[in-house]
Coordinates of C-alpha atoms in Angstrom, one line a residue:
Chain A
M1 CA 0.1 0.1 -0.3
R2 CA 1.3 3.4 -1.0
S3 CA 1.1 5.7 2.3
D4 CA 1.9 8.8 0.8
R5 CA -1.3 8.9 -1.7
D6 CA -2.0 12.5 -2.8
W7 CA -5.7 13.0 -1.6
N8 CA -6.4 15.9 -3.5
R9 CA -6.2 14.2 -6.7
P10 CA -9.3 12.5 -7.5
S11 CA -9.5 8.6 -7.8
T12 CA -9.6 6.9 -11.3
G13 CA -13.4 6.2 -11.0
A14 CA -14.2 9.7 -10.6
R15 CA -12.1 10.8 -13.5
I16 CA -13.9 8.2 -15.8
A17 CA -17.0 9.4 -14.1
A18 CA -16.4 13.1 -15.4
F19 CA -15.3 12.5 -18.6
A20 CA -18.3 10.1 -19.5
G21 CA -20.5 13.1 -18.1
L22 CA -19.0 15.5 -20.5
A23 CA -18.9 13.1 -23.2
F24 CA -22.6 12.7 -22.9
L25 CA -23.2 16.5 -23.3
H26 CA -20.9 17.3 -26.1
L27 CA -20.7 14.0 -28.6
P28 CA -24.5 15.2 -29.7
V29 CA -22.9 18.4 -30.9
W30 CA -20.2 16.8 -32.5
V31 CA -22.4 14.6 -34.4
I32 CA -24.4 17.3 -35.7
L33 CA -21.1 18.7 -36.9
L34 CA -20.2 15.7 -38.5
Y35 CA -23.4 15.3 -40.5
A36 CA -23.2 18.7 -41.9
F37 CA -20.9 17.3 -44.0
T38 CA -22.2 14.1 -44.5
T39 CA -23.1 13.0 -48.8
E40 CA -26.2 11.3 -47.4
D41 CA -29.3 13.5 -47.3
R42 CA -31.9 11.0 -45.3
T43 CA -30.7 8.9 -42.8
Y44 CA -27.8 9.2 -40.2
Q45 CA -25.6 6.4 -41.6
F46 CA -22.5 5.7 -39.7
P47 CA -19.9 6.3 -40.6
P48 CA -20.9 8.9 -43.3
P49 CA -20.7 7.5 -47.0
G50 CA -18.5 10.5 -47.8
L51 CA -18.1 14.0 -46.8
T52 CA -18.6 17.5 -48.9
L53 CA -19.2 20.9 -48.4
H54 CA -22.1 20.8 -50.8
W55 CA -24.9 21.6 -48.1
F56 CA -23.1 24.7 -47.1
A57 CA -23.9 26.2 -50.5
V58 CA -27.3 25.2 -50.6
A59 CA -27.9 26.5 -47.7
F60 CA -26.2 29.7 -48.5
A61 CA -28.3 30.0 -51.6
R62 CA -31.6 29.4 -49.4
E63 CA -33.3 32.8 -49.2
D64 CA -35.8 31.2 -46.1
I65 CA -32.8 30.6 -44.3
W66 CA -31.3 34.2 -44.5
A67 CA -34.7 35.6 -43.9
A68 CA -35.0 33.5 -40.6
L69 CA -31.4 34.5 -39.3
R70 CA -32.3 38.3 -39.9
L71 CA -35.2 38.2 -38.0
S72 CA -33.5 36.4 -35.1
L73 CA -30.4 38.6 -35.4
A74 CA -32.8 41.7 -35.3
V75 CA -35.1 40.5 -32.2
A76 CA -31.7 39.5 -30.1
T77 CA -30.6 42.9 -30.7
V78 CA -33.6 44.9 -30.4
A79 CA -34.5 42.7 -26.9
T80 CA -30.8 42.9 -25.5
A81 CA -31.1 46.9 -25.9
M82 CA -34.2 47.1 -24.4
A83 CA -33.1 44.8 -21.6
L84 CA -29.5 46.2 -21.2
V85 CA -31.8 49.7 -20.6
L86 CA -34.9 48.7 -18.4
G87 CA -32.5 46.1 -16.3
T88 CA -30.0 48.7 -15.4
L89 CA -32.9 51.0 -14.3
A90 CA -34.5 48.4 -12.7
A91 CA -31.3 47.2 -11.0
F92 CA -30.2 50.8 -9.8
A93 CA -33.7 51.1 -8.2
L94 CA -33.6 48.1 -6.3
A95 CA -29.6 47.8 -5.2
R96 CA -29.6 50.8 -2.8
S97 CA -33.2 51.9 -2.1
R98 CA -34.9 50.3 0.9
F99 CA -38.9 50.0 0.9
R100 CA -41.8 47.9 1.9
G101 CA -42.4 45.3 -0.3
R102 CA -38.7 45.7 -2.0
E103 CA -38.4 41.8 -1.6
A104 CA -41.4 41.1 -3.2
V105 CA -41.0 43.8 -6.1
T106 CA -37.2 41.6 -6.4
L107 CA -38.8 38.4 -6.6
L108 CA -41.4 39.6 -9.2
F109 CA -38.9 41.0 -11.4
V110 CA -36.8 37.5 -11.4
L111 CA -40.0 35.4 -11.8
P112 CA -39.9 35.5 -15.5
I113 CA -36.9 33.3 -15.9
A114 CA -38.3 30.9 -13.3
L115 CA -41.6 30.4 -14.9
P116 CA -41.9 28.1 -18.0
G117 CA -41.7 29.5 -21.2
I118 CA -45.0 27.8 -22.1
I119 CA -46.7 30.0 -19.5
T120 CA -44.9 33.0 -20.2
G121 CA -45.7 32.1 -24.0
I122 CA -49.6 31.7 -23.1
A123 CA -49.9 34.7 -21.0
L124 CA -48.3 37.0 -23.4
L125 CA -50.7 35.5 -26.3
S126 CA -53.7 36.3 -24.2
A127 CA -52.4 39.5 -23.5
F128 CA -51.9 40.8 -27.0
K129 CA -55.1 39.1 -28.1
L130 CA -57.0 41.2 -25.2
G131 CA -55.0 44.2 -26.2
G132 CA -55.8 43.7 -30.0
I133 CA -52.3 43.7 -30.6
Q134 CA -51.1 41.6 -34.0
P135 CA -48.2 39.2 -33.2
G136 CA -45.0 40.0 -35.2
F137 CA -41.6 41.5 -34.9
W138 CA -42.3 43.5 -31.4
T139 CA -44.6 40.9 -29.8
I140 CA -41.2 38.7 -30.3
V141 CA -39.4 41.2 -28.7
T142 CA -41.4 42.0 -25.7
G143 CA -41.9 38.1 -25.1
H144 CA -38.0 37.8 -25.0
A145 CA -37.2 40.9 -23.2
T146 CA -39.2 39.4 -20.4
F147 CA -36.4 36.9 -19.5
C148 CA -33.0 39.0 -21.2
I149 CA -33.8 41.9 -18.9
V150 CA -34.0 39.6 -15.6
I151 CA -30.6 38.3 -17.1
V152 CA -29.1 42.1 -17.3
Y153 CA -30.9 43.0 -14.1
N154 CA -28.8 39.9 -12.1
N155 CA -25.6 40.6 -13.6
V156 CA -26.0 44.4 -12.7
I157 CA -27.2 44.4 -9.0
A158 CA -24.5 41.7 -8.3
R159 CA -22.1 44.5 -9.1
L160 CA -23.8 47.3 -7.7
R161 CA -23.9 45.5 -4.2
R162 CA -20.3 45.2 -4.2
L163 CA -19.6 48.6 -5.0
P164 CA -19.0 50.4 -1.5
Q165 CA -21.5 53.3 -1.3
S166 CA -18.5 55.5 -0.3
W167 CA -17.9 56.0 -4.1
I168 CA -21.0 57.6 -4.7
E169 CA -20.7 59.9 -1.7
A170 CA -17.5 60.7 -2.4
S171 CA -18.5 61.7 -5.8
M172 CA -21.3 63.9 -4.8
D173 CA -19.0 65.3 -2.4
L174 CA -16.5 66.4 -4.8
G175 CA -19.5 68.4 -6.6
A176 CA -20.6 65.5 -9.3
D177 CA -24.3 65.7 -9.9
G178 CA -26.1 62.6 -10.2
A179 CA -25.7 62.0 -14.1
Q180 CA -22.1 62.7 -13.6
T181 CA -21.6 60.2 -10.8
F182 CA -23.4 57.6 -13.0
R183 CA -21.3 58.4 -16.1
Y184 CA -17.7 58.6 -14.5
V185 CA -18.1 56.1 -11.5
L186 CA -20.7 53.9 -11.8
L187 CA -20.7 53.2 -15.6
P188 CA -16.9 51.8 -15.9
Q189 CA -17.7 50.0 -12.8
I190 CA -20.8 48.2 -14.0
A191 CA -19.5 48.2 -17.8
T192 CA -18.5 44.4 -17.8
A193 CA -21.2 43.4 -16.1
L194 CA -23.6 45.1 -18.7
L195 CA -21.3 43.4 -21.5
A196 CA -21.7 40.1 -19.6
G197 CA -25.0 40.5 -19.4
G198 CA -26.0 41.8 -22.8
M199 CA -23.9 39.1 -24.0
L200 CA -25.8 36.1 -22.5
A201 CA -29.4 38.0 -23.0
F202 CA -28.6 37.7 -26.7
A203 CA -27.4 34.0 -26.8
L204 CA -30.8 33.4 -24.8
S205 CA -32.8 35.3 -27.2
F206 CA -31.4 34.3 -30.5
D207 CA -32.3 30.3 -29.9
E208 CA -35.4 30.8 -27.8
I209 CA -38.4 28.9 -29.1
I210 CA -41.0 28.2 -26.7
V211 CA -42.1 31.9 -25.9
T212 CA -41.8 33.0 -29.4
L213 CA -43.9 30.0 -30.9
F214 CA -46.8 31.9 -29.2
T215 CA -45.9 35.4 -29.8
A216 CA -44.4 35.2 -33.2
G217 CA -47.4 34.9 -35.5
H218 CA -46.3 34.4 -38.9
E219 CA -42.7 35.2 -38.5
R220 CA -40.1 32.7 -38.4
T221 CA -37.2 33.0 -36.2
L222 CA -34.3 30.8 -36.8
P223 CA -35.5 28.3 -34.1
I224 CA -39.1 28.2 -35.5
W225 CA -37.2 27.5 -39.0
F226 CA -35.8 24.5 -37.6
F227 CA -38.7 23.2 -35.9
N228 CA -40.5 23.2 -39.0
E229 CA -37.6 21.8 -41.0
L230 CA -38.1 19.0 -38.6
F231 CA -41.4 17.8 -40.1
R232 CA -39.8 18.1 -43.6
P233 CA -37.0 15.4 -43.4
R234 CA -36.0 16.6 -46.9
E235 CA -32.1 18.0 -47.4
R236 CA -31.5 16.9 -43.7
P237 CA -27.9 17.9 -43.8
I238 CA -28.9 21.4 -43.9
T239 CA -30.3 21.3 -41.0
N240 CA -27.2 20.7 -39.4
V241 CA -25.5 23.3 -41.3
V242 CA -27.6 25.6 -39.9
A243 CA -27.4 24.5 -36.5
V244 CA -23.4 24.4 -36.8
T245 CA -23.8 28.1 -37.6
V246 CA -25.8 29.1 -34.8
V247 CA -23.5 26.9 -32.0
L248 CA -20.9 29.3 -33.3
V249 CA -23.0 32.6 -33.6
T250 CA -24.0 32.0 -29.9
L251 CA -20.6 30.4 -28.9
V252 CA -18.7 33.7 -29.4
P253 CA -20.6 35.9 -27.0
I254 CA -20.9 33.2 -24.1
L255 CA -17.4 32.4 -24.3
L256 CA -16.9 36.5 -23.9
A257 CA -19.4 36.7 -21.4
Y258 CA -17.8 34.2 -19.2
R259 CA -14.2 35.7 -19.5
L260 CA -15.3 38.8 -18.7
T261 CA -17.5 37.9 -15.3
R262 CA -14.6 35.5 -14.3
P263 CA -13.3 36.6 -11.1
G264 CA -9.7 38.1 -11.2
T265 CA -10.3 39.9 -14.7
T266 CA -13.8 41.9 -13.5
E267 CA -11.9 44.4 -11.0
P268 CA -8.3 45.1 -12.2
N269 CA -6.3 47.1 -9.9
L270 CA -8.7 47.4 -7.4
Chain B
M1 CA -17.8 86.2 13.3
T2 CA -20.0 83.9 11.4
A3 CA -19.7 80.2 12.2
A4 CA -17.9 78.2 9.8
I5 CA -20.5 75.5 10.5
E6 CA -23.4 75.7 12.9
L7 CA -25.6 72.9 13.9
R8 CA -29.0 74.3 15.7
G9 CA -31.0 71.6 17.6
V10 CA -30.1 68.7 15.1
G11 CA -31.5 65.1 15.5
R12 CA -31.7 62.2 13.5
R13 CA -33.9 59.3 14.0
F14 CA -33.9 55.7 11.6
G15 CA -37.1 54.6 12.3
S16 CA -37.3 54.3 16.0
V17 CA -33.5 54.4 16.9
T18 CA -32.4 58.0 17.8
A19 CA -28.9 58.2 16.6
L20 CA -28.4 62.3 17.3
E21 CA -30.6 64.3 19.8
Q22 CA -30.5 68.0 19.9
V23 CA -27.1 68.7 19.0
S24 CA -26.0 72.1 18.6
L25 CA -22.5 73.4 18.0
A26 CA -20.7 76.0 16.3
V27 CA -17.3 75.4 14.8
A28 CA -15.4 78.9 14.0
P29 CA -13.5 79.6 11.0
G30 CA -9.8 77.7 10.8
E31 CA -10.8 75.7 13.9
F32 CA -9.7 72.2 14.5
F33 CA -12.5 70.7 15.7
A34 CA -12.7 67.1 16.6
L35 CA -15.8 64.6 17.2
L36 CA -14.9 62.2 19.7
G37 CA -16.7 59.4 20.8
P38 CA -17.2 55.7 21.0
S39 CA -18.7 53.7 17.9
G40 CA -22.5 54.4 17.6
S41 CA -22.5 57.5 19.7
G42 CA -23.5 59.7 16.7
K43 CA -20.2 61.3 15.7
T44 CA -20.2 59.9 12.2
T45 CA -23.8 60.5 12.0
C46 CA -23.2 64.5 13.1
L47 CA -20.6 64.7 10.4
R48 CA -22.7 63.1 7.1
L49 CA -25.4 65.8 8.4
I50 CA -22.8 68.4 7.8
A51 CA -21.6 66.9 4.4
G52 CA -25.1 66.4 3.3
F53 CA -24.9 63.2 2.7
D54 CA -27.6 62.5 5.0
R55 CA -30.8 65.1 6.4
P56 CA -31.8 65.7 9.9
T57 CA -34.9 64.8 11.0
Q58 CA -35.0 68.1 13.1
G59 CA -33.2 71.4 13.7
S60 CA -31.0 72.8 10.9
V61 CA -27.6 72.7 9.6
L62 CA -25.6 75.9 8.7
L63 CA -22.2 76.4 6.6
D64 CA -20.8 80.1 6.6
G65 CA -24.3 81.5 8.2
E66 CA -26.6 80.0 5.1
D67 CA -28.9 77.3 5.9
V68 CA -28.0 74.4 3.8
T69 CA -30.3 71.6 5.4
A70 CA -32.1 70.9 2.3
T71 CA -28.9 71.6 -0.1
P72 CA -27.5 68.3 -1.8
P73 CA -23.7 67.5 -0.7
F74 CA -22.3 68.5 -4.3
E75 CA -23.6 72.1 -4.0
R76 CA -22.0 72.3 -0.5
N77 CA -18.5 73.9 0.0
V78 CA -17.5 70.9 2.1
N79 CA -15.4 68.3 1.1
T80 CA -14.9 64.8 2.8
V81 CA -11.9 62.3 3.4
F82 CA -13.3 58.9 4.1
Q83 CA -12.5 56.2 6.4
D84 CA -12.1 53.7 3.4
Y85 CA -10.6 56.5 1.2
A86 CA -13.2 55.3 -1.2
L87 CA -10.8 56.0 -4.5
F88 CA -12.4 55.3 -7.8
P89 CA -10.1 52.3 -8.8
H90 CA -10.7 52.6 -12.7
M91 CA -8.9 56.0 -12.6
S92 CA -5.4 57.2 -12.0
V93 CA -4.1 59.0 -9.0
A94 CA -4.3 62.0 -11.0
D95 CA -7.6 61.3 -12.4
N96 CA -8.7 60.8 -8.8
V97 CA -7.3 64.3 -7.3
A98 CA -8.9 65.9 -10.8
Y99 CA -12.1 64.8 -10.3
G100 CA -13.7 67.9 -8.5
L101 CA -12.0 70.2 -11.4
K102 CA -13.3 67.6 -13.9
V103 CA -17.0 67.7 -12.7
R104 CA -16.9 71.5 -12.8
G105 CA -15.9 71.2 -16.9
V106 CA -12.2 72.5 -15.7
P107 CA -10.0 71.5 -19.3
A108 CA -7.8 68.7 -18.7
T109 CA -4.5 70.3 -18.9
A110 CA -5.6 72.5 -16.3
R111 CA -7.1 69.6 -14.4
R112 CA -3.9 67.8 -14.3
R113 CA -1.6 71.2 -13.6
S114 CA -3.8 71.8 -10.4
A115 CA -3.7 67.9 -9.6
L116 CA 0.0 67.7 -9.7
E117 CA 0.0 71.2 -7.4
V118 CA -2.0 69.6 -4.9
L119 CA -0.6 66.2 -5.3
G120 CA 2.5 68.0 -4.2
L121 CA 1.2 69.4 -0.6
V122 CA 1.0 65.5 0.3
Q123 CA 4.4 64.9 -1.5
L124 CA 3.0 62.4 -3.7
E125 CA 3.3 64.0 -7.5
E126 CA 5.6 61.1 -8.7
L127 CA 2.8 58.7 -8.3
A128 CA 0.5 60.8 -10.1
D129 CA 0.0 57.9 -13.2
R130 CA -0.4 55.0 -10.6
R131 CA -3.9 53.4 -10.0
P132 CA -4.9 53.6 -6.3
G133 CA -4.5 49.5 -6.0
Q134 CA -0.8 50.1 -6.4
L135 CA -0.5 52.2 -3.4
S136 CA 0.1 51.9 0.2
G137 CA -2.3 52.5 2.7
G138 CA -0.4 55.8 3.4
Q139 CA -0.3 56.8 0.2
K140 CA -4.2 56.1 -0.8
Q141 CA -4.8 58.3 2.7
R142 CA -2.5 61.0 0.9
V143 CA -4.4 61.0 -2.2
A144 CA -7.8 61.1 -0.7
L145 CA -6.6 64.1 1.2
A146 CA -5.4 65.8 -2.1
R147 CA -8.8 64.7 -3.8
A148 CA -10.8 66.6 -1.0
L149 CA -8.4 69.8 -1.5
I150 CA -8.6 70.4 -4.8
N151 CA -11.9 72.2 -4.8
R152 CA -10.3 74.7 -2.2
P153 CA -13.3 73.8 0.6
K154 CA -13.8 75.6 3.2
V155 CA -14.4 73.2 5.5
L156 CA -12.8 69.5 5.7
L157 CA -14.6 67.0 7.0
L158 CA -12.5 63.9 8.0
D159 CA -14.2 60.7 9.1
E160 CA -11.6 58.2 11.0
P161 CA -9.0 59.4 8.3
L162 CA -5.8 57.5 10.3
G163 CA -7.8 54.6 11.7
A164 CA -6.8 52.2 9.3
L165 CA -3.0 52.6 9.6
D166 CA -0.3 51.3 11.6
L167 CA 0.5 53.5 14.7
R168 CA 3.9 54.9 13.3
L169 CA 2.3 56.4 10.4
R170 CA -0.6 57.7 12.2
E171 CA 1.3 59.9 14.5
E172 CA 3.5 60.6 11.3
M173 CA 0.3 61.8 9.3
Q174 CA -1.2 63.3 12.7
T175 CA 1.7 66.0 12.6
E176 CA 1.4 66.4 9.0
L177 CA -2.2 67.1 9.0
K178 CA -2.0 69.3 11.6
T179 CA 0.6 71.3 9.8
L180 CA -1.2 71.3 6.7
Q181 CA -4.6 72.8 8.7
H182 CA -2.5 75.6 9.7
R183 CA -1.1 76.3 6.3
L184 CA -4.2 76.2 4.3
G185 CA -6.2 77.5 7.2
I186 CA -9.2 75.4 6.5
T187 CA -11.7 74.7 9.0
F188 CA -11.0 70.8 9.9
V189 CA -14.3 68.6 11.5
Y190 CA -12.2 65.4 12.9
V191 CA -14.0 62.1 13.5
T192 CA -12.1 60.0 15.7
H193 CA -12.7 57.1 18.4
D194 CA -9.2 57.7 19.8
Q195 CA -8.8 60.4 22.6
G196 CA -5.3 60.7 22.4
E197 CA -5.6 61.8 18.5
A198 CA -8.3 64.1 19.3
L199 CA -6.5 65.6 22.4
S200 CA -3.3 66.1 20.5
M201 CA -4.8 67.8 17.3
A202 CA -8.0 69.4 18.2
D203 CA -8.5 73.1 19.2
R204 CA -11.6 72.0 20.8
I205 CA -13.2 68.6 21.1
A206 CA -17.3 67.6 21.3
V207 CA -17.2 64.3 23.1
F208 CA -20.3 62.4 21.9
R209 CA -22.3 59.6 23.9
E210 CA -25.7 57.8 22.6
G211 CA -26.6 60.6 20.4
R212 CA -26.0 63.7 22.5
I213 CA -22.9 65.9 23.1
E214 CA -21.5 65.1 26.7
Q215 CA -19.3 67.7 26.8
L216 CA -17.6 70.7 24.5
D217 CA -14.5 72.1 25.2
A218 CA -10.8 72.7 24.7
P219 CA -8.4 69.4 25.1
R220 CA -6.9 70.8 28.3
V221 CA -10.5 71.7 29.9
L222 CA -11.8 68.1 29.1
Y223 CA -8.7 66.2 30.4
V224 CA -8.4 68.5 33.6
R225 CA -12.2 68.9 34.4
P226 CA -14.1 66.4 33.2
R227 CA -17.9 67.0 33.6
T228 CA -19.3 63.7 33.9
A229 CA -17.8 60.2 34.6
F230 CA -18.2 59.3 30.9
V231 CA -16.2 61.9 30.0
A232 CA -13.6 61.2 32.8
R233 CA -13.4 57.5 31.8
F234 CA -13.1 58.1 28.1
V235 CA -10.7 61.0 27.8
G236 CA -7.8 59.7 29.7
S237 CA -9.1 56.5 31.5
A238 CA -9.8 58.7 34.7
N239 CA -11.0 56.9 38.1
V240 CA -14.2 57.5 38.6
V241 CA -15.6 57.5 42.6
E242 CA -19.1 56.7 43.0
A243 CA -20.9 59.0 45.2
H244 CA -21.4 56.5 48.3
V245 CA -17.6 55.6 48.2
A246 CA -16.7 59.5 48.0
A247 CA -18.9 59.6 51.1
R248 CA -16.7 57.0 52.8
L249 CA -13.3 58.7 51.7
T250 CA -14.1 62.2 51.6
G251 CA -17.1 62.5 53.7
E252 CA -18.9 64.1 50.9
A253 CA -21.5 62.4 48.7
R254 CA -20.5 63.3 45.5
P255 CA -18.5 61.6 42.6
F256 CA -15.8 62.3 41.6
A257 CA -12.7 61.5 39.2
I258 CA -9.1 61.3 39.7
R259 CA -6.4 60.6 37.2
P260 CA -4.2 57.9 37.5
E261 CA -0.9 59.6 37.6
L262 CA -2.3 62.0 40.5
I263 CA -2.4 58.9 42.8
E264 CA 0.5 58.1 44.6
V265 CA 1.2 54.3 45.9
L266 CA 3.0 54.1 49.6
V267 CA 3.4 51.3 52.1
P268 CA 1.2 51.6 55.0
A269 CA 3.4 52.6 57.3
Q270 CA 4.9 55.6 55.1
P271 CA 4.0 59.1 55.9
V272 CA 1.4 60.9 54.3
R273 CA 1.6 64.6 53.4
A274 CA -0.7 66.6 55.6
G275 CA -4.4 67.2 53.9
A276 CA -3.7 64.5 51.6
I277 CA -7.0 62.0 51.2
T278 CA -5.7 58.0 51.6
C279 CA -7.3 55.1 51.4
E280 CA -5.8 51.3 52.0
G281 CA -6.0 48.5 49.9
R282 CA -4.6 45.4 48.3
L283 CA -2.6 45.6 44.9
E284 CA -4.2 43.3 42.8
D285 CA -1.8 43.8 39.5
V286 CA 0.7 45.8 37.7
Q287 CA 0.3 46.3 34.0
Y288 CA 3.7 47.2 32.5
H289 CA 2.8 50.3 29.8
G290 CA 6.5 51.0 28.8
A291 CA 7.1 54.9 30.3
A292 CA 4.6 54.0 33.0
S293 CA 2.8 51.2 34.9
R294 CA -0.4 50.9 36.0
W295 CA -1.3 49.6 39.3
H296 CA -4.4 48.3 40.3
V297 CA -5.6 48.5 43.6
R298 CA -9.1 47.2 45.2
I299 CA -9.2 49.4 48.4
D300 CA -11.3 48.5 51.2
A301 CA -14.2 50.9 50.5
G302 CA -15.2 48.8 47.5
P303 CA -13.9 49.8 43.9
V304 CA -10.7 49.1 42.0
L305 CA -8.3 52.5 41.5
T306 CA -5.6 52.6 39.0
A307 CA -2.3 54.6 39.8
A308 CA 0.1 55.2 37.1
R309 CA 3.8 55.0 38.2
P310 CA 6.9 56.1 36.3
E311 CA 9.2 53.1 35.5
S312 CA 12.3 54.8 36.8
E313 CA 11.3 53.6 40.1
P314 CA 13.9 51.2 41.8
A315 CA 12.2 47.7 41.8
G316 CA 13.4 46.5 44.9
Q317 CA 11.5 48.9 46.7
M318 CA 8.0 47.8 44.9
P319 CA 5.1 46.3 46.7
A320 CA 4.2 43.0 44.9
A321 CA 0.8 41.9 44.0
G322 CA -1.4 40.7 47.1
D323 CA 0.7 43.5 49.3
R324 CA -1.3 46.4 51.3
V325 CA -0.7 49.7 50.2
L326 CA -1.6 53.5 50.8
L327 CA -3.3 55.5 48.2
A328 CA -2.9 59.0 48.8
W329 CA -3.7 62.2 46.4
S330 CA -4.4 66.0 47.1
P331 CA -7.9 67.2 47.6
E332 CA -7.8 69.8 44.8
S333 CA -6.9 66.4 42.2
A334 CA -10.2 64.7 42.5
V335 CA -12.7 66.6 40.3
P336 CA -16.1 66.6 41.2
L337 CA -18.4 65.2 38.5
V338 CA -22.2 66.3 37.7
E339 CA -24.3 62.9 37.5
G340 CA -25.7 61.9 34.0
P341 CA -25.5 64.1 31.1
P342 CA -25.7 68.0 32.1
I343 CA -28.2 70.1 30.6
P344 CA -27.3 72.1 27.6

């Protein structure tokens, strides 16, 4: 028996379990990637009979894909912008003030992200119907904003709570009014939180489908395009091509957000 | 002469908690005024009301004769040095110092020139382009001071500014602050819980207790003539003799304070000066404090009295713990006290 075993090292069993877990999470994505290049267009036959870039050309030429992609990007952009403004305002309102029912308001605010998307979707759909609003671009944006705001809010309020009250007081003491204090002292401090929250919100909006199904009307965002493709199994590799593109588009902001909020990089020189 | 700062019957309640009650004081221009008290006594609340970070629930605050009770902090000609320095971590030292000019729209080159000038006052010009995170505690303290001085305030408020520094640096900064105050002729309001700091720096000291001013006097008066038991204990840690004990010692049922350094410790047989007040007791222990030792004696009348003796006395003749000793002091050394807080 070795008595000098390093107890900080995980056992072989734990290592295998960890790699199995990671494989389970990531292999399906690699399958999608692989079958974006297959020459077989109907079945997932393994190994693929041949590899081709043909489907990228086909997908590139399809106007319906481009329309869906443009709509999804537009929705994500507008929903994120709304979330940045409203989420930041809400975070400022709730970070420092104390009033009756503050906890309740906080809970109500965070609820949309905990609520099943299907409930949010049905609720918004009935609300739009009651208000006589035609579903379309703006109803999708509104639906997405409900959870995008929470993402931004959570990021910003976490940062605000770490800022000492004395920074705001010092700024005011030196002659800065509220707007100047926000611009010169608070904004630089919450900038990375805003960026991270915004990117996360963008990524969430970009691939959202449940709420979108209820609020989209006749519009087709990219996830809805996918959903429809499933019922028409023609040219299956095209779906995979688009899926790979979506993975890449959402991966970039999520990785950036992760880097920006990692401890140690958020407060340089504090 | 108009007071630089005047508080008129100022009170501040937080819900059911009274942080400050009926505080009235006037600080003369150019005065070094200390607010002294234990934590939670209301001294910081008082400072925040003067700065404008907080508003009183009653009474009014006047700066230079003008009522500023409802004026926001950025419209008051008062600047603050914060206990945690509150330097902005994303700005360089020079930008921190120039902040007060920036928000007033002073152009960048003029700002920088003034910032370097004020940094010169605290001997930190060479650190102008560092970030606050790269400075030591003492350097941060100086930057905070320079930043507060750049707007040439009439009043500088300092909230325990030396609290986070080590002893040597603290003593150095005390001298420096005092010199700076003389040179600039600015009114200083200085919050501290350190009575030594207040005694050595201030022209006048307001001693706070439970939201009220217990005594407001010059340091010497405060030390020599404390009015209440609280002030006697807090400023210079005097012995306070309660009324019933005083009755047994002097025949008069009035509490009094006696400074440890004014009590003589004798062996019971030793002759006593005529007219001195004496009492016998048992020496409980001796605490060594460097320049002097503190002798704790439980007197026969009940309480423990502390006597301070210089270290120079020859060790052989010193009584040991458990020995009977005689304490003696002259009647003039005892300071009669009023019971409870004084009526303003």
